Coordinates of C-alpha atoms in Angstrom, one line a residue:
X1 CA 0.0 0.0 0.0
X2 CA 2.6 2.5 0.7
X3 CA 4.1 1.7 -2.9
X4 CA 1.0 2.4 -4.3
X5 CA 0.6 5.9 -3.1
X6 CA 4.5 6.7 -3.6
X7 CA 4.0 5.1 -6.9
X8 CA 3.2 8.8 -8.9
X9 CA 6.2 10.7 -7.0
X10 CA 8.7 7.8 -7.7
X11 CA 7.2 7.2 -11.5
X12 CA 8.3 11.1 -12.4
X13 CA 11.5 10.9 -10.9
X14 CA 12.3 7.6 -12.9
X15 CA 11.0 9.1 -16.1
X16 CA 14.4 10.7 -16.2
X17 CA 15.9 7.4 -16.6
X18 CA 14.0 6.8 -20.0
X19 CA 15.8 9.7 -22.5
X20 CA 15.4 9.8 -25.9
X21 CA 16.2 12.2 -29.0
X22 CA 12.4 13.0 -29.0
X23 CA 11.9 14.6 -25.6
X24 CA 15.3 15.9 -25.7
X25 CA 14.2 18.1 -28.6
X26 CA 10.6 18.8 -26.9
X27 CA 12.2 20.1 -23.7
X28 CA 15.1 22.0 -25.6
X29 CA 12.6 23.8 -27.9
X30 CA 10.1 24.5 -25.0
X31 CA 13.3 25.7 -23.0
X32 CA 14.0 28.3 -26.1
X33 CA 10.5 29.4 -26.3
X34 CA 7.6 28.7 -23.6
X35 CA 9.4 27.5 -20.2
X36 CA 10.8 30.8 -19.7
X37 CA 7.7 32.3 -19.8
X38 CA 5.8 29.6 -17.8
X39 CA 8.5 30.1 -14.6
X40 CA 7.9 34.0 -14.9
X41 CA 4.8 33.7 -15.0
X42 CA 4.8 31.2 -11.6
X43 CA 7.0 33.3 -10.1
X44 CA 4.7 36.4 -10.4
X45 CA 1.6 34.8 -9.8
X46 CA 3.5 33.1 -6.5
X47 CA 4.4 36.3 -5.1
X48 CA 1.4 38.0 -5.8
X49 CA -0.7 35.6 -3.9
X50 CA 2.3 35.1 -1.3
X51 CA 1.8 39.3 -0.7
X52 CA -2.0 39.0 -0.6
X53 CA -2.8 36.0 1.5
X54 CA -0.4 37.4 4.3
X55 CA -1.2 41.2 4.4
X56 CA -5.3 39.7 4.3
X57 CA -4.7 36.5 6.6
X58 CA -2.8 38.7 9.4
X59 CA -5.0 41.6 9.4
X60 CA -7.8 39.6 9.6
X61 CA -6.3 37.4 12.3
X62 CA -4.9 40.3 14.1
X63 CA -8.4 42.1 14.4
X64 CA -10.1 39.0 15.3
X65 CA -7.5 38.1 18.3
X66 CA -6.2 41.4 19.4
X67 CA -9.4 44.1 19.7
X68 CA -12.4 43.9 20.8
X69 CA -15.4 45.2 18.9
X70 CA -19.0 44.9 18.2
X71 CA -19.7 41.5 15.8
X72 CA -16.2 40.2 16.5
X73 CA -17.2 36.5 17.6
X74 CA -19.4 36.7 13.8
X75 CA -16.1 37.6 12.1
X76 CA -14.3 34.6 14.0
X77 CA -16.5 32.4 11.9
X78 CA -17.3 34.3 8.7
X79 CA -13.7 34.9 7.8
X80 CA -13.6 30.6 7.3
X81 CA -16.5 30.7 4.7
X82 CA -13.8 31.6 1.7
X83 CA -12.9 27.8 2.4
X84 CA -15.9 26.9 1.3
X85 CA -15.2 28.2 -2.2
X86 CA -13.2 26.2 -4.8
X87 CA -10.7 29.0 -6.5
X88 CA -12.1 28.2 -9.5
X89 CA -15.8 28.7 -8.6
X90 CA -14.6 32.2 -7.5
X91 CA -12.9 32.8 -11.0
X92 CA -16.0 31.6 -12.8
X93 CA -18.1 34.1 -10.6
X94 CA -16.2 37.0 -10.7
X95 CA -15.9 36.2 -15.0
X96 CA -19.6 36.0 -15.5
X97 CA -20.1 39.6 -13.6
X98 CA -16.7 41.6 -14.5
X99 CA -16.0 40.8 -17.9
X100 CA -16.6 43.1 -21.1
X101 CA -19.9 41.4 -21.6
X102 CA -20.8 41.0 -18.2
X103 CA -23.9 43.0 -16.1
X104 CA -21.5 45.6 -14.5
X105 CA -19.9 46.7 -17.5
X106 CA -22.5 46.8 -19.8
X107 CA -24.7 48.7 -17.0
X108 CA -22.1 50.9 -16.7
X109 CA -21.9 51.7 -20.3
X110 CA -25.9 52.2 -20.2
X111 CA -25.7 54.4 -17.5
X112 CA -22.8 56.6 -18.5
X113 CA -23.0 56.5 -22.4
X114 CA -19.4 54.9 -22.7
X115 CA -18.0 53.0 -24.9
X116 CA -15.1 49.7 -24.8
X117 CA -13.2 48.5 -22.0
X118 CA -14.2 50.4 -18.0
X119 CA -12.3 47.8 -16.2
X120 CA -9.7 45.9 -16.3
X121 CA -9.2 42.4 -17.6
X122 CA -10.3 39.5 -15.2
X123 CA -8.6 36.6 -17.0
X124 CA -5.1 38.1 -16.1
X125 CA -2.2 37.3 -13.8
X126 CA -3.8 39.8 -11.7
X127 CA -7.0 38.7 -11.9
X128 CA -5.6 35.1 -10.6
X129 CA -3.4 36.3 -8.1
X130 CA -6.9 38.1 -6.9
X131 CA -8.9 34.8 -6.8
X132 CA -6.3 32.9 -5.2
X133 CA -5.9 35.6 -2.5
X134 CA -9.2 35.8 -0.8
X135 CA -9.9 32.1 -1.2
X136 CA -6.5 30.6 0.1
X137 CA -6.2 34.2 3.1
X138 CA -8.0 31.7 5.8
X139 CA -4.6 29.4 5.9
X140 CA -2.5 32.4 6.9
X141 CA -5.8 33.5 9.1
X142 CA -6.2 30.3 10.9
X143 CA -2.3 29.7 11.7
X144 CA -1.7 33.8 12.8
X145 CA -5.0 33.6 14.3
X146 CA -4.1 30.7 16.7
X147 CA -0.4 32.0 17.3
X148 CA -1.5 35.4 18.4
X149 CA -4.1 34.0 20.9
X150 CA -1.9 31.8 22.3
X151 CA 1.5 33.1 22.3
X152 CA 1.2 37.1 22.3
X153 CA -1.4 37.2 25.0
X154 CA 0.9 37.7 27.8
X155 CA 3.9 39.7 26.4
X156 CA 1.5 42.2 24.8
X157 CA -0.3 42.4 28.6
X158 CA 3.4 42.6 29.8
X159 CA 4.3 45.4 27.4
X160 CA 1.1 47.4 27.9
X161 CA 2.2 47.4 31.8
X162 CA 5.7 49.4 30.8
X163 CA 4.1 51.4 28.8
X164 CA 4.2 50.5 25.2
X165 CA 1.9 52.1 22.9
X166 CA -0.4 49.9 20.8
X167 CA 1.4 49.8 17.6
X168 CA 4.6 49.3 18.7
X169 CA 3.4 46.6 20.5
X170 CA 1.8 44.8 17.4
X171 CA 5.2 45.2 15.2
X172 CA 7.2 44.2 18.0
X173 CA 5.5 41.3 20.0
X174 CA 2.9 40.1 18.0
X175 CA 3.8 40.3 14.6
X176 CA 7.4 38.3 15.1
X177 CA 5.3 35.8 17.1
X178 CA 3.3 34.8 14.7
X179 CA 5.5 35.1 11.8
X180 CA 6.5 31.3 11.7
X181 CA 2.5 31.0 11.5
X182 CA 2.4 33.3 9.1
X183 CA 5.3 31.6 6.9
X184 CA 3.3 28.1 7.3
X185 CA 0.2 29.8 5.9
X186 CA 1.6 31.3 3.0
X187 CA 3.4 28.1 2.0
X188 CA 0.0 26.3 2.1
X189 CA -1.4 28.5 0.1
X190 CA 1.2 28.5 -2.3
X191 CA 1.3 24.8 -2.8
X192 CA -2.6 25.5 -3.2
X193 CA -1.6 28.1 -6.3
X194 CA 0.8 25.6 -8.0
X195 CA -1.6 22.8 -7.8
X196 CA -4.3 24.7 -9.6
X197 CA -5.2 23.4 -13.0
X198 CA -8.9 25.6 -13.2
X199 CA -7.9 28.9 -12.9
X200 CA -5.5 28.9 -14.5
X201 CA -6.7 26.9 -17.5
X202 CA -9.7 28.9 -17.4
X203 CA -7.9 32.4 -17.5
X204 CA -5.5 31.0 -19.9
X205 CA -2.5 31.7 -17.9
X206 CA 0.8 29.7 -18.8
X207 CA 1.8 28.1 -15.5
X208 CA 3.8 25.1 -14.7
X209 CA 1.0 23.1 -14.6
X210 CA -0.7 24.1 -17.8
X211 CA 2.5 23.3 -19.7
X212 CA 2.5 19.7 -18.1
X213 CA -0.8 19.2 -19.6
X214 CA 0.2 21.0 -22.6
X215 CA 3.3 18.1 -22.8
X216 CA 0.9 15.4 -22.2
X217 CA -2.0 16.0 -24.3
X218 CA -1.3 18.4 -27.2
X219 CA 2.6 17.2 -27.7
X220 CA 1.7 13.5 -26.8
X221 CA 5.0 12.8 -25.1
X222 CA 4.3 11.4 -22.0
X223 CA 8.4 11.9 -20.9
X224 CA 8.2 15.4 -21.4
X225 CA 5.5 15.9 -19.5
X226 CA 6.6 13.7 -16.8
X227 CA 10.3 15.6 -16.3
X228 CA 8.1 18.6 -16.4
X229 CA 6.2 17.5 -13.8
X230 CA 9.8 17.0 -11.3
X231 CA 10.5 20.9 -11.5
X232 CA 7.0 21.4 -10.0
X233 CA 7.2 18.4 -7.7
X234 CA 10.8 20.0 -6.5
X235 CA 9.3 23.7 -5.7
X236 CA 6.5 22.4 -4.1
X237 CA 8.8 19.9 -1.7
X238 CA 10.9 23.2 -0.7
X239 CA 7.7 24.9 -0.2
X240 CA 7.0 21.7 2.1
X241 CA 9.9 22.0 3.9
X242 CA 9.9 25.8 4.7
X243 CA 5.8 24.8 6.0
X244 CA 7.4 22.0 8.2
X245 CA 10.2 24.4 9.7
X246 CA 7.5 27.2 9.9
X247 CA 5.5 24.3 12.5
X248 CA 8.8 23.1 14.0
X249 CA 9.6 26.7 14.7
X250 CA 6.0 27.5 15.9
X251 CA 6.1 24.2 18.2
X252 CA 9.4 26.4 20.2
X253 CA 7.8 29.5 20.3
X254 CA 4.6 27.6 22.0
X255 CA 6.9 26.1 24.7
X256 CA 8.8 29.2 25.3
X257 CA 5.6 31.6 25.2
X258 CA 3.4 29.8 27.2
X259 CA -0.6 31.1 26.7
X260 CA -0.7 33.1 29.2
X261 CA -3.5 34.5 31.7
X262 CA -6.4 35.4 29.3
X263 CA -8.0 37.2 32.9
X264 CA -5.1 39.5 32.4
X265 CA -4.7 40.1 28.7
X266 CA -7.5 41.4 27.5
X267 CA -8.5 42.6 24.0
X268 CA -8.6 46.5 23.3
X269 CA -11.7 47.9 22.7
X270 CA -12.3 50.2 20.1
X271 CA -14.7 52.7 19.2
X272 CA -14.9 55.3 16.6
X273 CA -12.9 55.4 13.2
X274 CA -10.6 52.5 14.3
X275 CA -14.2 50.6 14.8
X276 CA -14.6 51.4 11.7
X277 CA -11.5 50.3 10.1
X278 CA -11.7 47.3 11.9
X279 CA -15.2 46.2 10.1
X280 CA -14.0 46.9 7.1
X281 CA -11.0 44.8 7.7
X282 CA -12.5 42.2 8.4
X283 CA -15.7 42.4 6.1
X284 CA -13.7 43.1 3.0
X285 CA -12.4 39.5 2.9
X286 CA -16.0 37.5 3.5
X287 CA -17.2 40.2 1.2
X288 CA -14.8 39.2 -1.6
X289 CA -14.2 35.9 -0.7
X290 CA -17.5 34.5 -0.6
X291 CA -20.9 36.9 -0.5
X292 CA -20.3 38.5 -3.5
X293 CA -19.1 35.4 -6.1
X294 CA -22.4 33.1 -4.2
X295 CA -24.0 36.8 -4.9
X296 CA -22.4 36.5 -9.2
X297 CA -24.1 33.1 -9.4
X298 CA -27.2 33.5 -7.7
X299 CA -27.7 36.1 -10.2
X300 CA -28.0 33.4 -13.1
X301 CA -30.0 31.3 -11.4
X302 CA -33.0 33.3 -10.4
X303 CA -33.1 34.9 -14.1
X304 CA -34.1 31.7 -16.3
X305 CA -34.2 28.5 -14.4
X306 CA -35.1 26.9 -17.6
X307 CA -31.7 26.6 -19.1
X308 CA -30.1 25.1 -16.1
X309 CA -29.9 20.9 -16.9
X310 CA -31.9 19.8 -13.6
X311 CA -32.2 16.1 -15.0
X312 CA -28.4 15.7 -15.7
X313 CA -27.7 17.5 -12.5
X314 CA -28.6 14.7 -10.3
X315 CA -26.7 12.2 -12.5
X316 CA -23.5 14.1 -12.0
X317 CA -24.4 14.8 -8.5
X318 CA -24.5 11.1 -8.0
X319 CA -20.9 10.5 -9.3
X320 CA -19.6 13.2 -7.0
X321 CA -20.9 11.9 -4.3
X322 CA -20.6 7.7 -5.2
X323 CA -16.4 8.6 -5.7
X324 CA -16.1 11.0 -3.0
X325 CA -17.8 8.0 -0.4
X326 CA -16.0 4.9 -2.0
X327 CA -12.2 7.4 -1.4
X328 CA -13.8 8.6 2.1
X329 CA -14.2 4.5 3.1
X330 CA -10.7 3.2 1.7
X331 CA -8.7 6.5 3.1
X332 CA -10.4 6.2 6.4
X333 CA -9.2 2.2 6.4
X334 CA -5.9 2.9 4.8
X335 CA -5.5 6.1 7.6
X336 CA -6.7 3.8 10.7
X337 CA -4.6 1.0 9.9
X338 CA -1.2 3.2 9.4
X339 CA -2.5 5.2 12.8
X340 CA -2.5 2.0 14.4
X341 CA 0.5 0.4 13.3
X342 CA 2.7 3.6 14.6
X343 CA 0.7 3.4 17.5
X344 CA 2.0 -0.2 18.5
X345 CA 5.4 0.8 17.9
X346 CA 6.5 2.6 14.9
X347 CA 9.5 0.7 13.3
X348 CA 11.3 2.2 10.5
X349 CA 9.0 0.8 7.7
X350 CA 6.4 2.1 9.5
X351 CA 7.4 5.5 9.9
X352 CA 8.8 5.7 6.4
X353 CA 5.0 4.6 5.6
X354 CA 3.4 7.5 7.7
X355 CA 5.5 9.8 6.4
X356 CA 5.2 8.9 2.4
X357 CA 1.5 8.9 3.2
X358 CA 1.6 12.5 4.9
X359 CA 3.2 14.1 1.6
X360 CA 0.6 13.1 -0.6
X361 CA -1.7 16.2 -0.3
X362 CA 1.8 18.4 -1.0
X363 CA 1.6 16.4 -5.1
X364 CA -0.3 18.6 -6.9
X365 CA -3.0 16.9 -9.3
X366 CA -1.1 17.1 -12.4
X367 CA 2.1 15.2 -11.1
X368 CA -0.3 12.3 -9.2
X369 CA -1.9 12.1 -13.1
X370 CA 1.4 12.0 -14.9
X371 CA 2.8 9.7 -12.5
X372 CA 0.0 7.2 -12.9
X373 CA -0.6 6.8 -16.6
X374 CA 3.2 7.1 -16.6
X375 CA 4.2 3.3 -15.3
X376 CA 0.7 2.2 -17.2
X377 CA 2.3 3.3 -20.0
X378 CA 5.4 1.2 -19.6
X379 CA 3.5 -1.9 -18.4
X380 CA 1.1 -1.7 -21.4
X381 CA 4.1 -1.6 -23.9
X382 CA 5.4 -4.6 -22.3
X383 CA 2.7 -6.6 -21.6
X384 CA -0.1 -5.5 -23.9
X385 CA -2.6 -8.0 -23.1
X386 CA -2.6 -6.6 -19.3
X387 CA -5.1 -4.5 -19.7
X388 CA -3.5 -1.8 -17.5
X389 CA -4.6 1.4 -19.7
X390 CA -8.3 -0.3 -19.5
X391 CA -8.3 -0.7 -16.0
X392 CA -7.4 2.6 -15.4
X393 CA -8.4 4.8 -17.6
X394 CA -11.9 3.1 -18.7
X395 CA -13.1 2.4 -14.6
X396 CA -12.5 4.6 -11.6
X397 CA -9.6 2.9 -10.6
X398 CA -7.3 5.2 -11.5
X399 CA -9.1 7.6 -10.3
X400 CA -9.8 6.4 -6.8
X401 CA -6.1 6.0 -6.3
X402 CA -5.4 9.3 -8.0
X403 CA -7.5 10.3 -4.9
X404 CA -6.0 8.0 -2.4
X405 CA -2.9 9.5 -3.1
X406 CA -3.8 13.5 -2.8
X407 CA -5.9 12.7 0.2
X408 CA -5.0 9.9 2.4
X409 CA -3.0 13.0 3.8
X410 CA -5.8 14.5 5.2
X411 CA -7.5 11.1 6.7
X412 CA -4.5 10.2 8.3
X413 CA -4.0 13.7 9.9
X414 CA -7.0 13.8 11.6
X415 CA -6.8 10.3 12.8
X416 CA -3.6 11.2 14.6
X417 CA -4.9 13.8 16.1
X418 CA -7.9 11.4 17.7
X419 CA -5.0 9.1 18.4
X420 CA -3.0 11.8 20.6
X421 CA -5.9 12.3 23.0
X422 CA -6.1 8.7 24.0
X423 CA -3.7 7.5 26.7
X424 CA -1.2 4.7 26.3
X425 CA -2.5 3.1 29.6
X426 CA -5.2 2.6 27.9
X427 CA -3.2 0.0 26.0
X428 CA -1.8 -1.5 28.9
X429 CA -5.1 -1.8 30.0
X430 CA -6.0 -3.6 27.8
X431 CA -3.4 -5.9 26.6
X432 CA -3.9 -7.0 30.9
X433 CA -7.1 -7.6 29.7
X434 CA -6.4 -9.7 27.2
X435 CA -7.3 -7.7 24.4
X436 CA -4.6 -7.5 21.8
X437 CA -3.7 -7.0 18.0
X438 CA -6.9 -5.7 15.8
X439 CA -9.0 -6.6 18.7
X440 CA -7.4 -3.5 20.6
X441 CA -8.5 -1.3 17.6
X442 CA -12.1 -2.4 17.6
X443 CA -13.0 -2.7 20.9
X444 CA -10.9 0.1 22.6
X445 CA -9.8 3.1 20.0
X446 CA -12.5 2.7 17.8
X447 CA -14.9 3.9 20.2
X448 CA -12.6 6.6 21.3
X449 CA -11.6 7.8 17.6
X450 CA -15.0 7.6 16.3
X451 CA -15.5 11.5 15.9
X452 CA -12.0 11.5 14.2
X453 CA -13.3 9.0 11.9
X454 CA -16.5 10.6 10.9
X455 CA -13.9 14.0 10.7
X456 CA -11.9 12.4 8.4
X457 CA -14.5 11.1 6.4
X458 CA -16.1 14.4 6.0
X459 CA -13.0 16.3 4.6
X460 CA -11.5 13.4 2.3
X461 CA -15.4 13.2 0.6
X462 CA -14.9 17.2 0.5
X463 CA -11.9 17.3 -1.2
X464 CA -12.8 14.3 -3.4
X465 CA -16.1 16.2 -4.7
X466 CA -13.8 20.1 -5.4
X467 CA -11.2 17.9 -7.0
X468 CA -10.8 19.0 -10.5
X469 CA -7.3 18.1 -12.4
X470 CA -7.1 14.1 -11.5
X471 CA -10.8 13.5 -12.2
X472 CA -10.5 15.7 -15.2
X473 CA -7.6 13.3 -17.0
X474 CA -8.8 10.0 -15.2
X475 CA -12.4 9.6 -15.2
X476 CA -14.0 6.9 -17.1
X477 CA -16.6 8.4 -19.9
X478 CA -20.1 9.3 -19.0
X479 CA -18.9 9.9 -15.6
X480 CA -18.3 13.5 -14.7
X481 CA -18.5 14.8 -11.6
X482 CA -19.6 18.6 -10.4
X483 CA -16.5 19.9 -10.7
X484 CA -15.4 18.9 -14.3
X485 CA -19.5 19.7 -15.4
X486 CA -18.4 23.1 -14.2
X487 CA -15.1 23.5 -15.5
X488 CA -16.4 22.7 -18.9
X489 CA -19.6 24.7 -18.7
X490 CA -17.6 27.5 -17.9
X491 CA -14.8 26.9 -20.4
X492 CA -17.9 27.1 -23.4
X493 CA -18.7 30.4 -21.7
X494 CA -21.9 28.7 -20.5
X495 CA -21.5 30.7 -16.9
X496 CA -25.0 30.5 -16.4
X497 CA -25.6 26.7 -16.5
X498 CA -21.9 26.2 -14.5
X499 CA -23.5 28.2 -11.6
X500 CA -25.6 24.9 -10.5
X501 CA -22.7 22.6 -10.2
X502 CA -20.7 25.5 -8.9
X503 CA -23.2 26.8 -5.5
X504 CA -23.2 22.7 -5.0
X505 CA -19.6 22.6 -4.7
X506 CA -20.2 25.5 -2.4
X507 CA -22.5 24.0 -0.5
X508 CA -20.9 20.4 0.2
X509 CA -17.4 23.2 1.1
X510 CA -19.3 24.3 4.2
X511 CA -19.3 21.1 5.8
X512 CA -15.7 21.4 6.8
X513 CA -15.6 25.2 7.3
X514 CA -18.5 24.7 9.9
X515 CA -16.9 21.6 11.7
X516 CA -13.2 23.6 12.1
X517 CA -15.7 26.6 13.4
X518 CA -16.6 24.2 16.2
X519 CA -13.7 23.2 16.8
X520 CA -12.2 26.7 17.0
X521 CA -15.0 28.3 19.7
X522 CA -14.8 24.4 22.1
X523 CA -10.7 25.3 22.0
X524 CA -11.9 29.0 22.8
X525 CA -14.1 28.1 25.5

């Protein structure tokens, strides 16, 4: 099993041991001419959304943690509901209502007798960087956010004593507090940004990951594509790294910080313009990030229900949810029974196991696709009565394990977590007992774990159901899900009919954004 989800990763790295004449032509002419412009244009997209996510994540967080205002503990939740939102739904939304053709522009040339272009271009670098940036903010939000109430708390009570004005304490205790968080955040959301295939695609920006698929489908050189695919595999792995070091450093500051007396530091209150400021603040952010594209597809919706395809809706609805429960079931297993092992005693194997495991949401899409079909490839040259490239192309297969692989991540993460609350003499207990082996997991942690389970479940069927790239390559015919029924709606400019598949997306997203919710105001409490 651990093979199986290392399989992709491995596969791309080995594809540099198969070099021929062909694909050292394809990579030297797209070197001359379009790889240039696709790592400029990752570059700038990168720090664009690496600037926006943690100027909006910390201000928000900041507000939220260090004053104290009317409507703060609705702002605690609200500023999560951009997770809810698949960046592509927002770039669909924010299409439909900005571009030349689009309500706002031709009201505005009604209204003011104009003529051409009032705005500027959504489907931009810009206009990507803008999507990413209020829908990935709530990573940087969520790590500052629980850095600042946990670890500033008492210095900033302790500066306040000797007399330290407000903003000096912010850019001198709380800001360098919470700047491993804030590092950590903007990683994730990074990785997020190179793993994209539907913005990008759909704004026709030349990433990274549009020129694997470019190698893959329209040059048909599966080598190409696959050497491609290391370079991004490499960025995001230092981007993985500099996350994990962000935690690690995090982790120190906890233990050296302490959280203080929360009788003692209290939030300041504000009144007046800074009240003011601080709505907007953190309003802006929901406002962008989710009211107004739910607000750009509503719009559709309640102006000709008639074109939207009810009857294949549920039909597409069905294979979302029938892949997204048959990947929640086997990641939940494969998650419990790696959990378990480590909780035994880990070996070497077993950590190597947990560890391949816990990298698999860091692969972005294209590389877990290219790394798949790659070996298929190889095994169907060499044993062409296998039936590899049926089985994994013509059944869902691949794409379960596609999903296995991008996700088993998450299942296994909050397992872990359920596993750390329950004591090891509750082992010992029961091995005196005379309960031992799977027995231990079925009649004593699987009680315990069960809300981890269900937890799990929850996000892994979540992610399954927004997941575009993977189930766009992989899935058998006549099975699309909602989010490739969207993507291709809105690809044929058919903005009104992607809106369906789109608010359903949006709706299934809340589930996770109101469980964390929870789980933020019990820690509160």
């Amino acid at each position: 099993m651990t093979l199986a989800l290392s399989l992709p990763a491995l596969a791309v790295l080995a594809s540099w041991l198969q070099w021929d004449a062909v694909t050292a032509d394809i990579l030297r002419s797209m070197a001359e001419t379009v790889l240039p412009d696709y790592a400029w244009t990752s570059l700038r997209l990168c720090l664009m959304v690496a600037v926006g996510v943690v100027v909006v994540g910390t201000a928000s967080a900041a507000a939220v943690t260090l004053f104290d205002f009317p409507g703060r503990r609705t702002a605690e939740w609200a500023l999560l509901l951009p997770l809810a939102m698949p960046a592509y739904v927002v770039a669909y939304a924010y299409t439909d209502f900005l571009q030349f053709s689009g309500p706002l522009q031709t009201g505005m040339r009604q209204a003011f007798g104009l003529e051409g272009r009032l705005l500027p271009e959504v489907r931009s670098v810009g206009g990507a960087a803008w999507v990413f940036t209020f829908s990935l903010y709530p990573y940087v939000y969520l790590l500052a956010r629980t850095a600042l109430g946990e670890r500033a708390s008492q210095l900033m009570e302790a500066a306040r004593l000797l007399g330290a004005p407000l903003p000096r304490r912010i850019r001198e205790i709380a800001l360098p507090l919470a700047r491993p968080a804030i590092a950590a955040g903007a990683a994730l959301a990074l990785m997020e940004t190179l793993a994209d295939y539907g913005v990008v695609s759909y704004f026709g920006i030349q990433t990274f990951t549009a020129g694997i698929y470019k190698a893959w489908l329209a040059m048909d050189n599966r080598i190409a594509a696959a050497q491609l695919a290391t370079l991004l595999l490499l960025v995001v792995l230092v981007l993985l790294q500099l996350e994990q070091r962000a935690q690690r450093q995090m982790r120190f500051v906890a233990s050296r910080g302490g959280r203080g007396n929360s009788a003692e530091a209290q939030p300041v209150r504000l009144t007046g313009g800074r009240l003011l400021a601080i709505w907007a603040v953190c309003g802006v952010p929901v406002l962008l990030g989710f009211v107004l594209p739910v607000a750009f597809m509503l719009r559709p919706l309640a102006a000709d229900w008639s074109v939207l395809p009810w009857d294949r809706f549920i039909a597409w609805s069905f294979n979302s949810v029938r892949l997204g429960l048959l990947t929640a079931a086997l990641a939940v297993a494969l998650a419990l029974w790696l959990a378990f092992a480590q909780r035994r005693g880990a070996g070497r194997l077993t950590r190597g196991a947990v560890q391949l495991a816990g990298l698999g949401y860091a692969i972005p899409g294209a590389v877990i696709v290219v790394g798949l079909l790659l070996p298929v490839g190889w095994l169907q040259a060499a044993w062409p009565q296998s039936g590899a490239g049926y089985l994994m192309t013509a059944t869902v297969t691949g794409l379960v394990w596609a999903y296995l692989v991008r996700f088993c991540a998450v299942a296994l993460q909050s397992v872990q977590s359920g596993y750390s609350r329950i004591a090891p003499s509750l082992d010992e207990s029961a091995r005196t007992l005379g309960v031992g082996g799977f027995g231990l997991l079925r009649r004593v942690h699987g009680p315990l774990l069960r809300r981890s389970v269900v937890a799990a479940a929850l996000l892994v069927f979540v992610d399954v159901m927004k997941e575009l790239p993977a189930t766009l390559v992989l899935r058998p015919f006549n099975t699309d899900t909602l989010a490739v029924v969207a993507y291709q709606l809105a690809r044929d400019e058919r903005l009104g009919e992607a809106a369906l598949p789109s608010l359903a997306l949006v709706l299934v997203g809340l589930i996770p954004v109101v469980l964390l919710s929870r789980t933020l105001r019990s820690r509160a409490g």
